[in-house]
Short mmCIF file of C-alpha atoms and ligand atoms in Angstrom, two decimals:
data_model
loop_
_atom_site.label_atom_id
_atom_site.label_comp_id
_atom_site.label_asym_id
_atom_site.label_seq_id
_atom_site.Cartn_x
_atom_site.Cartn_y
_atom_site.Cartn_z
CA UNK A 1 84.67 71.28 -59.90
CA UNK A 2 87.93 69.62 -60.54
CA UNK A 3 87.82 65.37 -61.96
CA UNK A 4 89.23 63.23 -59.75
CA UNK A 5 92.69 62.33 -61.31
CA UNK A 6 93.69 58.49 -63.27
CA UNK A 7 97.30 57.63 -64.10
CA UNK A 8 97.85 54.29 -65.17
CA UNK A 9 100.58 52.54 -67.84
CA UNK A 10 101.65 49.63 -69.74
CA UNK A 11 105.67 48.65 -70.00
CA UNK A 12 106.48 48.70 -73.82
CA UNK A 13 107.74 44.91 -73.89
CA UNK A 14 105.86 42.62 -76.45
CA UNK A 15 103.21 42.56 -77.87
CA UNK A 16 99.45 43.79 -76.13
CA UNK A 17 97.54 41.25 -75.56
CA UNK A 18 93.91 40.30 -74.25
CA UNK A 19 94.63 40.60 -70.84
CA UNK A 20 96.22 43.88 -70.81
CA UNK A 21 93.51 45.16 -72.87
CA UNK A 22 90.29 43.80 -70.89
CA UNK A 23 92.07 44.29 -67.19
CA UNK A 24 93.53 47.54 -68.44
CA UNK A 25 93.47 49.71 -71.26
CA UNK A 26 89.09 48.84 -71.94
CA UNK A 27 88.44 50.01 -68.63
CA UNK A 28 90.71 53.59 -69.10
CA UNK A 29 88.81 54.47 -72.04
CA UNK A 30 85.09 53.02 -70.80
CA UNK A 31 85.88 55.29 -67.27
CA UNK A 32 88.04 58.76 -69.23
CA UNK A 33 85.21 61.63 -69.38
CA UNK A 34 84.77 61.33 -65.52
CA UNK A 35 88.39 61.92 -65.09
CA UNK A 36 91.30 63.68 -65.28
CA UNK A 37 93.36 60.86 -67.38
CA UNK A 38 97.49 60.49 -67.45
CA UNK A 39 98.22 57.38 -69.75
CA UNK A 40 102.18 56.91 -69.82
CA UNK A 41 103.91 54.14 -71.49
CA UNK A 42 106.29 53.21 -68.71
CA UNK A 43 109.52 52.64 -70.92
CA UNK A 44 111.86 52.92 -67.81
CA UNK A 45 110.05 49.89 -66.89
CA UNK A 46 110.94 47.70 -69.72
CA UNK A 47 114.27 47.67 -69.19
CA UNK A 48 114.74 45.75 -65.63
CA UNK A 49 114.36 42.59 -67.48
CA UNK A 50 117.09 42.19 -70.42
CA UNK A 51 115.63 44.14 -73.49
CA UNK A 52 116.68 45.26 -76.86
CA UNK A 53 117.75 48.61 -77.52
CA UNK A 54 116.69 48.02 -81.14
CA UNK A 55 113.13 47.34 -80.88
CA UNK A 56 112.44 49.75 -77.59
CA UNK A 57 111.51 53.45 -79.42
CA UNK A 58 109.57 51.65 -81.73
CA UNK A 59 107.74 49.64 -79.31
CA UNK A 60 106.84 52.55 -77.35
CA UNK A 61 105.19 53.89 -79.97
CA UNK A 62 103.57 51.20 -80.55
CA UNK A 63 102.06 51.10 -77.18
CA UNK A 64 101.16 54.57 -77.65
CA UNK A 65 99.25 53.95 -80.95
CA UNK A 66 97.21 51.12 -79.59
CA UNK A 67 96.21 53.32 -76.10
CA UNK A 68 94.76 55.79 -79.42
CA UNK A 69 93.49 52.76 -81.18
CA UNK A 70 91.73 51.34 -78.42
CA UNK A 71 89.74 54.59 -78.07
CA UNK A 72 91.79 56.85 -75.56
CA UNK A 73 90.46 60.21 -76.22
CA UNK A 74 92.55 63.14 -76.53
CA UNK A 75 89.85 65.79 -75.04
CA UNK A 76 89.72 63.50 -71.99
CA UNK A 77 93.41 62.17 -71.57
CA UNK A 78 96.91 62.78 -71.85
CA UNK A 79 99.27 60.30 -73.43
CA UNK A 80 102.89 60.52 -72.95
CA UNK A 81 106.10 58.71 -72.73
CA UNK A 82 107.86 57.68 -68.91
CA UNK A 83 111.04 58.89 -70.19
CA UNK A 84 110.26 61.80 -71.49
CA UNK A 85 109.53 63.18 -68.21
CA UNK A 86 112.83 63.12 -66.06
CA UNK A 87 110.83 63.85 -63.06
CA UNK A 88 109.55 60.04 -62.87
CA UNK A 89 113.59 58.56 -62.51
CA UNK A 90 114.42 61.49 -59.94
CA UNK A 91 111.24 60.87 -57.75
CA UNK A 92 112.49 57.55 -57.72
CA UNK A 93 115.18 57.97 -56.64
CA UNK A 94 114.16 60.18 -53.38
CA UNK A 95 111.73 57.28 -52.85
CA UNK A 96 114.09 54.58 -52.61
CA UNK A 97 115.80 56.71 -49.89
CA UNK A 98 112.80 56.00 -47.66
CA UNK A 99 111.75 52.89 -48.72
CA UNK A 100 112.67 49.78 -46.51
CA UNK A 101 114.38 46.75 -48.71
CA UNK A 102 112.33 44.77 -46.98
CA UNK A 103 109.14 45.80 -48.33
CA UNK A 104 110.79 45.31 -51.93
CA UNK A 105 111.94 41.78 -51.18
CA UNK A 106 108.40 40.68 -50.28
CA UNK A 107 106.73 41.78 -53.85
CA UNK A 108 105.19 38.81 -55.34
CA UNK A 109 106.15 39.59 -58.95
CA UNK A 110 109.65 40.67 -57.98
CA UNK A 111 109.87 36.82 -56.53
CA UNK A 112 108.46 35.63 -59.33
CA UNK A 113 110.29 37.44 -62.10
CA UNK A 114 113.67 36.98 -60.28
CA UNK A 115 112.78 33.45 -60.00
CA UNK A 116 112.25 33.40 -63.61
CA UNK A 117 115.50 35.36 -64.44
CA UNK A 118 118.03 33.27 -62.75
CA UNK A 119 120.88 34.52 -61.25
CA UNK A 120 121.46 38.17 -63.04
CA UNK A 121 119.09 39.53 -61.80
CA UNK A 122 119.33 43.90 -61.52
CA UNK A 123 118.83 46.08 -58.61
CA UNK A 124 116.29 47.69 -61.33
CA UNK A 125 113.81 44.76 -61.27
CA UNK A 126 114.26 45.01 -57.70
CA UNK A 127 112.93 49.12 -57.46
CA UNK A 128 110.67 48.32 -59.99
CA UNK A 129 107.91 49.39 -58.01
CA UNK A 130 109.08 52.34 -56.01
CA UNK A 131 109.26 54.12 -59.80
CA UNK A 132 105.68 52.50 -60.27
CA UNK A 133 105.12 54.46 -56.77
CA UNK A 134 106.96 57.67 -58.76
CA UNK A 135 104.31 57.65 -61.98
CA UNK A 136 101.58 57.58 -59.76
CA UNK A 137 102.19 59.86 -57.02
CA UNK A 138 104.27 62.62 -59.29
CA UNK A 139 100.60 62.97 -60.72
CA UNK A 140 98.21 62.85 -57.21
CA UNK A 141 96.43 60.23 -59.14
CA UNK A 142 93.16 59.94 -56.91
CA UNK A 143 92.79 56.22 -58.73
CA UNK A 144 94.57 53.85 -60.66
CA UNK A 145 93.04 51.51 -62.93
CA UNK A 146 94.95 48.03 -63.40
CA UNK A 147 94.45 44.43 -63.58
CA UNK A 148 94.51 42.44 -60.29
CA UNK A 149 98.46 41.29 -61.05
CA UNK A 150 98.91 45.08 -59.65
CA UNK A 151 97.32 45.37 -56.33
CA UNK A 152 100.41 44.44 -54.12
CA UNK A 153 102.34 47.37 -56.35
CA UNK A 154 99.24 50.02 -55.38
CA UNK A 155 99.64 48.72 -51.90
CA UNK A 156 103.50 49.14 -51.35
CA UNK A 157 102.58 52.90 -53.08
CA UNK A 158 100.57 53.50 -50.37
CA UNK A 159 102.60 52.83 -47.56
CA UNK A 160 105.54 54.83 -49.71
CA UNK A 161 102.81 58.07 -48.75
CA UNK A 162 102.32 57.24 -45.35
CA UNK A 163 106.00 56.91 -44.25
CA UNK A 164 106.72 60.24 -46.52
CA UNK A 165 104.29 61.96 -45.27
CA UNK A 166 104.64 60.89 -41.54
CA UNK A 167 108.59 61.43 -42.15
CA UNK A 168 108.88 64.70 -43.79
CA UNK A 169 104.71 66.38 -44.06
CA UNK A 170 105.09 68.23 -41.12
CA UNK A 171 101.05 67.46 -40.40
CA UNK A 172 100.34 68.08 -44.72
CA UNK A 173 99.84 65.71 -46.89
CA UNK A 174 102.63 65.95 -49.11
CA UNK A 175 102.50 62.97 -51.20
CA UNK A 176 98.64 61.65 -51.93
CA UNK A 177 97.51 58.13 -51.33
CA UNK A 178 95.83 56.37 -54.55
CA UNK A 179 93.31 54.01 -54.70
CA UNK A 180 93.78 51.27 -57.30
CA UNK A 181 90.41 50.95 -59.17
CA UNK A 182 90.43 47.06 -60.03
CA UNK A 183 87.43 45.90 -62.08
CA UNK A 184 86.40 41.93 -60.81
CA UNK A 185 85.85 41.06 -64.47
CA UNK A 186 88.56 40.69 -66.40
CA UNK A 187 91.21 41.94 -63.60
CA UNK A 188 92.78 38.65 -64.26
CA UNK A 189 91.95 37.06 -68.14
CA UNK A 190 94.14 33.64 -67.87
CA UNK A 191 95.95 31.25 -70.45
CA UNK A 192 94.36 29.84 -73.05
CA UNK A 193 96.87 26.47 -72.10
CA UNK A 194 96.08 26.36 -68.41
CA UNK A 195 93.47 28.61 -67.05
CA UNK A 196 94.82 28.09 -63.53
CA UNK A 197 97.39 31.17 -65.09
CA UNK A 198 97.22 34.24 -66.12
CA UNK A 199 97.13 35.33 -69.54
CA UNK A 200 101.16 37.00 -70.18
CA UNK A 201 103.23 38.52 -72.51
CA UNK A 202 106.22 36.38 -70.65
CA UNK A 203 104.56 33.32 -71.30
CA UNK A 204 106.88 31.00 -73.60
CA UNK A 205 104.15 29.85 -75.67
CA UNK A 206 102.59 32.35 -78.17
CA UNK A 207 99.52 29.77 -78.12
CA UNK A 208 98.69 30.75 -74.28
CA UNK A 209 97.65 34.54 -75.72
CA UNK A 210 95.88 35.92 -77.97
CA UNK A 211 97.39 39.47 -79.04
CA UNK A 212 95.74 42.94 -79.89
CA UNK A 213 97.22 42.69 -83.26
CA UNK A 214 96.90 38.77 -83.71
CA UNK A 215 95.33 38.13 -87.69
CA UNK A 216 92.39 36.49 -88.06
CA UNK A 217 93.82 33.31 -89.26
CA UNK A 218 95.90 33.46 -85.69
CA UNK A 219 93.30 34.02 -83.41
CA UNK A 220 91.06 30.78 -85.37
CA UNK A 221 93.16 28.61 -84.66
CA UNK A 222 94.44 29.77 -80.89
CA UNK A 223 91.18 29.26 -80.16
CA UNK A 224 90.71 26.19 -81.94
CA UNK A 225 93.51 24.55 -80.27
CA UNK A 226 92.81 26.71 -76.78
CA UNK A 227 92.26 24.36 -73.85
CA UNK A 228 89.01 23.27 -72.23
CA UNK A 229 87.53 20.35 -70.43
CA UNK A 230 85.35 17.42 -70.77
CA UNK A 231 82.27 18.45 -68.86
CA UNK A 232 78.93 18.81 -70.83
CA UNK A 233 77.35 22.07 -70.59
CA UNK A 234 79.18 25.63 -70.04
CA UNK A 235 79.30 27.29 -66.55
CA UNK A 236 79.95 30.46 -64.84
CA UNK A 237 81.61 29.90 -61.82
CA UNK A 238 82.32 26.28 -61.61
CA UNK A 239 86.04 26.32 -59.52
CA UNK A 240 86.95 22.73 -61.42
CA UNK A 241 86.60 24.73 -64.39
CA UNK A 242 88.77 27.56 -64.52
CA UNK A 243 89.04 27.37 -68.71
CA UNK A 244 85.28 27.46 -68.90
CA UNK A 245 85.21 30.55 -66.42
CA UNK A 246 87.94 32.01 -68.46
CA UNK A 247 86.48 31.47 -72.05
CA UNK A 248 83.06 32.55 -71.30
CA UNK A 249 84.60 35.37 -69.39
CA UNK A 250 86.49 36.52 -72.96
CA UNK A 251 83.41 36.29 -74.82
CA UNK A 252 81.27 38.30 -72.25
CA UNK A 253 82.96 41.03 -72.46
CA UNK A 254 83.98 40.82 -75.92
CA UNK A 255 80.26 40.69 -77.00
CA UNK A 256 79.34 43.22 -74.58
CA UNK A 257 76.59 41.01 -73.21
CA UNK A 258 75.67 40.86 -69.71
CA UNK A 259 76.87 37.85 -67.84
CA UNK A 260 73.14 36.26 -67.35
CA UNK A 261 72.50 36.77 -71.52
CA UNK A 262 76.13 34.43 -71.79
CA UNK A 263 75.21 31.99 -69.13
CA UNK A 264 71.97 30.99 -70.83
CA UNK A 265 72.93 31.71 -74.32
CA UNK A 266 75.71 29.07 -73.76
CA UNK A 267 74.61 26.75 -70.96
CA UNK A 268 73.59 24.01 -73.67
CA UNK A 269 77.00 24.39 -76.44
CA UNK A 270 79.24 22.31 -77.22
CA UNK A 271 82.84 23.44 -76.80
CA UNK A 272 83.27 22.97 -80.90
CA UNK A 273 79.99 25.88 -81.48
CA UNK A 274 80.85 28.01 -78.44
CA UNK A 275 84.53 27.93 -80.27
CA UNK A 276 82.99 29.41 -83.46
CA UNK A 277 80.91 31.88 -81.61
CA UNK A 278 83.97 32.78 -79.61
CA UNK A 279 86.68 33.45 -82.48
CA UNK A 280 84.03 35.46 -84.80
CA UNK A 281 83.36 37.69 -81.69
CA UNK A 282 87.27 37.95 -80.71
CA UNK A 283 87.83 39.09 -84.56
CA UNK A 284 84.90 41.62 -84.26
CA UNK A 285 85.99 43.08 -81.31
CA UNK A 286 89.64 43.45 -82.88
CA UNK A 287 89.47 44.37 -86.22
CA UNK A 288 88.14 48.05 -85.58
CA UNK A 289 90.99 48.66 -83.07
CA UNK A 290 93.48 46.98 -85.57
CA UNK A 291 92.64 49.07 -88.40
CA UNK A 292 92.92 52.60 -86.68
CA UNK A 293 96.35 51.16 -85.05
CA UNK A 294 97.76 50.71 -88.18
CA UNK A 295 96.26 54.02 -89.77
CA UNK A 296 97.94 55.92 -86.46
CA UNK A 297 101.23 53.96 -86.74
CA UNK A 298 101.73 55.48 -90.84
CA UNK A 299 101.65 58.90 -89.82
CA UNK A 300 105.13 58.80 -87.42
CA UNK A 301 104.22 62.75 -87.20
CA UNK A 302 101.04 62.59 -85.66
CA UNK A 303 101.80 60.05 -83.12
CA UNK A 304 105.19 62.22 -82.61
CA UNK A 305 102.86 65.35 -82.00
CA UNK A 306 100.67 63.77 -79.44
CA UNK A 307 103.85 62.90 -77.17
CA UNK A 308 105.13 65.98 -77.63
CA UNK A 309 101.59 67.59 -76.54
CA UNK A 310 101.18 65.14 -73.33
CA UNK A 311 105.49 65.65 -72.67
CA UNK A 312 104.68 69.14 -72.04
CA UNK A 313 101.44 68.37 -70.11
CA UNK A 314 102.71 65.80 -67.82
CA UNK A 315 105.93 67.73 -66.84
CA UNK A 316 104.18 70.80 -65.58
CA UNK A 317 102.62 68.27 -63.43
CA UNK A 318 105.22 66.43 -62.54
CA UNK A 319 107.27 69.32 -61.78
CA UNK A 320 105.62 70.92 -59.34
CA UNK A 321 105.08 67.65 -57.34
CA UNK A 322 108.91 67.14 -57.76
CA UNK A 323 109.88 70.08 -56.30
CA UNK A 324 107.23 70.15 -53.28
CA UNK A 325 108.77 66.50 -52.19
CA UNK A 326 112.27 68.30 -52.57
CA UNK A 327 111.62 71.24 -50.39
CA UNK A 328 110.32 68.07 -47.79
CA UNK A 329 113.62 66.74 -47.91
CA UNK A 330 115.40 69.96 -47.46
CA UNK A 331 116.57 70.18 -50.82
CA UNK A 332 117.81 74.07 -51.66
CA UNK A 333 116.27 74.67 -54.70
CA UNK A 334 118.09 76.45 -57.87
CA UNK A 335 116.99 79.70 -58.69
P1 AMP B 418 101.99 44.95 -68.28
O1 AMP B 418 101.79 44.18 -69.51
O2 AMP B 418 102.61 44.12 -67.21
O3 AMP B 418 102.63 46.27 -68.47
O4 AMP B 418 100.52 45.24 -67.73
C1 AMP B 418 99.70 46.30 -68.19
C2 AMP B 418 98.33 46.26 -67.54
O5 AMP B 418 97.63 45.07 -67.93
C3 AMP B 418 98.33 46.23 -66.02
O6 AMP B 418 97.27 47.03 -65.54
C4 AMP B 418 98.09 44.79 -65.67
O7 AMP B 418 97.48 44.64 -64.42
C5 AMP B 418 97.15 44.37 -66.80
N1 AMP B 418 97.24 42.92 -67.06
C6 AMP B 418 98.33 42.23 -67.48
N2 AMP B 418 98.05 40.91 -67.62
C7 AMP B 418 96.73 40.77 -67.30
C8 AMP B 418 95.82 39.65 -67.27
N3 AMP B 418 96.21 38.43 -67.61
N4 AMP B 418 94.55 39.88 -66.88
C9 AMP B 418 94.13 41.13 -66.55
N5 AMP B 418 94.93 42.21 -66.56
C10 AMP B 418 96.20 42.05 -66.93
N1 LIG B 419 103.66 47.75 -63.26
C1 LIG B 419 102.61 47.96 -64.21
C2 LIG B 419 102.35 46.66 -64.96
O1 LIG B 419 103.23 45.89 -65.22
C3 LIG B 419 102.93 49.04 -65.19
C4 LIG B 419 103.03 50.36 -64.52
C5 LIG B 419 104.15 51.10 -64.30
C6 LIG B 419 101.95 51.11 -63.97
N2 LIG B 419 103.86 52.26 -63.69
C7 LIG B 419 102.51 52.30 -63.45
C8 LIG B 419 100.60 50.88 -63.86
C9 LIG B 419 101.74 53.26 -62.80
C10 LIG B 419 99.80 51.84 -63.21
C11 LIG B 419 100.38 53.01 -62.70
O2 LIG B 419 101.27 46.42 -65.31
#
């Protein structure tokens, strides 16, 4: 029997940080031998907010190296580059064709990033996620893991299959609908300055995240100075306390411990001890993924071969998928 199929991604813009790692990327490698994995770094994506043409190749590989780091398994996935794959911008484009405005105007994080951006703000940002809608159905991803920030984007994708389908299927099922696969902890890790938001690589303040690739010395003292309240006692669940929620939350599933262990091994600390506890656990969890990240990014040629390898996987893919939506459309293909 065939795996079900997983694509999923991460835009190339900043550095990773906690969030993206325990809403995301943890939860790819934890769920990859029961599926068929695409993992793409969605490049095209990093450019609808102003970016810089010097740092972007390098920070895709980056991105690349860490999915490997973090413990993304060849044998089990395919890792490959958005822009590598043409298919994903010309999918796109067929989807915006069908796709009312409307439905774009209404995305949360398009309102908010706009809002954010000011007045020059391009048509890109805008599509952004009818190409999300593109990497996902080019593949017939059965699921798609991502943090809870994502859910509206899965939605809209969905409703991008429904009117294709009902517009151009004749009765088949053309496109296929995914299911986003949203894990309830850690789908939304929040700030260590206000824990009311979520944890960002927008954020001004490199103090509200702690990153992948933070040092030691860093991540001591973003915890030490991380914000927290004046209640005795640490909680689960508590609504007043959404830092204590969130910090306990980091170290659960940084320790691996189950949430009951946490709740009583901490119910008596004091914010100063469950500090200590939590930075020495943070640097544990990091420091093997940190090492084999920088051991991947010194041999260019390696990393090089892999998106090569997964290029030439995703495009046979993609291809096909490309050309059955084409022949929908009434598209005469060349010979
Ligand atoms: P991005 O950094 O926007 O490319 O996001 C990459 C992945 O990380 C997506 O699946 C997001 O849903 C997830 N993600 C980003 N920020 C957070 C967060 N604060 N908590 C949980 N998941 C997140
Ligand atoms: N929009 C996603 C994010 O910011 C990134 C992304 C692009 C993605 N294409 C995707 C995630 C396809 C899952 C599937 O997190």
């Amino acid at each position: 029997m065939t795996k079900p199929r997983i694509l999923s991604g991460v835009q190339p813009t900043g550095n990773l940080h906690l969030g993206n790692y325990l809403g995301a990327i943890r939860n790819w490698v934890e769920m990859q031998s029961q599926y068929d994995n695409y993992f793409c770094v969605v490049d095209l994506h990093a450019i609808t907010v102003p970016h810089n043409p010097a740092t972007l190749a390098q920070n895709t590989h980056a991105i690349a190296a860490l999915y490997l780091a973090c413990g993304i398994d060849l044998q089990y996935s395919t890792i490959f580059v958005q822009s590598h794959v043409s298919a994903h911008a010309e999918l796109a484009w067929l989807l915006n064709c069908i796709t009312p405005m409307n439905w774009l105007t209404d995305m949360i994080q398009f309102k908010e990033k706009a809002l954010k951006q000011g007045e020059n703000v391009g048509v890109g940002l805008l599509d952004y996620p009818v190409l999300m809608a593109a990497d996902i159905l080019l593949y017939k991803a059965d699921k798609v893991p991502v943090g809870e920030d994502q859910k509206q984007h899965l939605e809209l994708t969905r409703d991008i299959v429904d009117r294709f389908n009902h517009q151009f299927g004749k009765g088949e099922k053309i496109l296929k609908s995914p299911q986003p696969l949203i894990r309830k902890e850690g789908a939304r890790i929040m700030s260590l300055t206000d824990g009311t938001k979520k944890m960002s690589k927008s954020d001004p303040s490199e103090q509200s995240r702690i990153n992948i690739l933070d040092s030691p010395e860093d991540i001591t003292k973003k915890i030490r100075k991380c914000k927290t309240d004046t209640t005795p006692g640490l909680t689960f669940d508590d609504p007043e306390r959404p830092e204590c929620q969130n910090l306990l939350t980091l170290y659960m599933l940084l320790s691996g411990k189950a949430k009951d262990e946490v709740a009583a091994e901490c119910a008596d600390m004091r914010w100063g001890d469950f500090k200590k506890l939590l930075t020495e656990t943070t640097i544990n969890a990091l420091q093997p993924i940190q090492d084999k990240y920088h051991e991947i990014m010194a041999d260019k040629s390696y990393l090089e071969s892999i998106l090569r390898e997964g290029r030439q996987k995703a495009e046979l893919v993609a291809q096909q998928t490309l050309k059955d939506v084409k022949t929908a459309l009434g598209y005469s293909l060349p010979l």
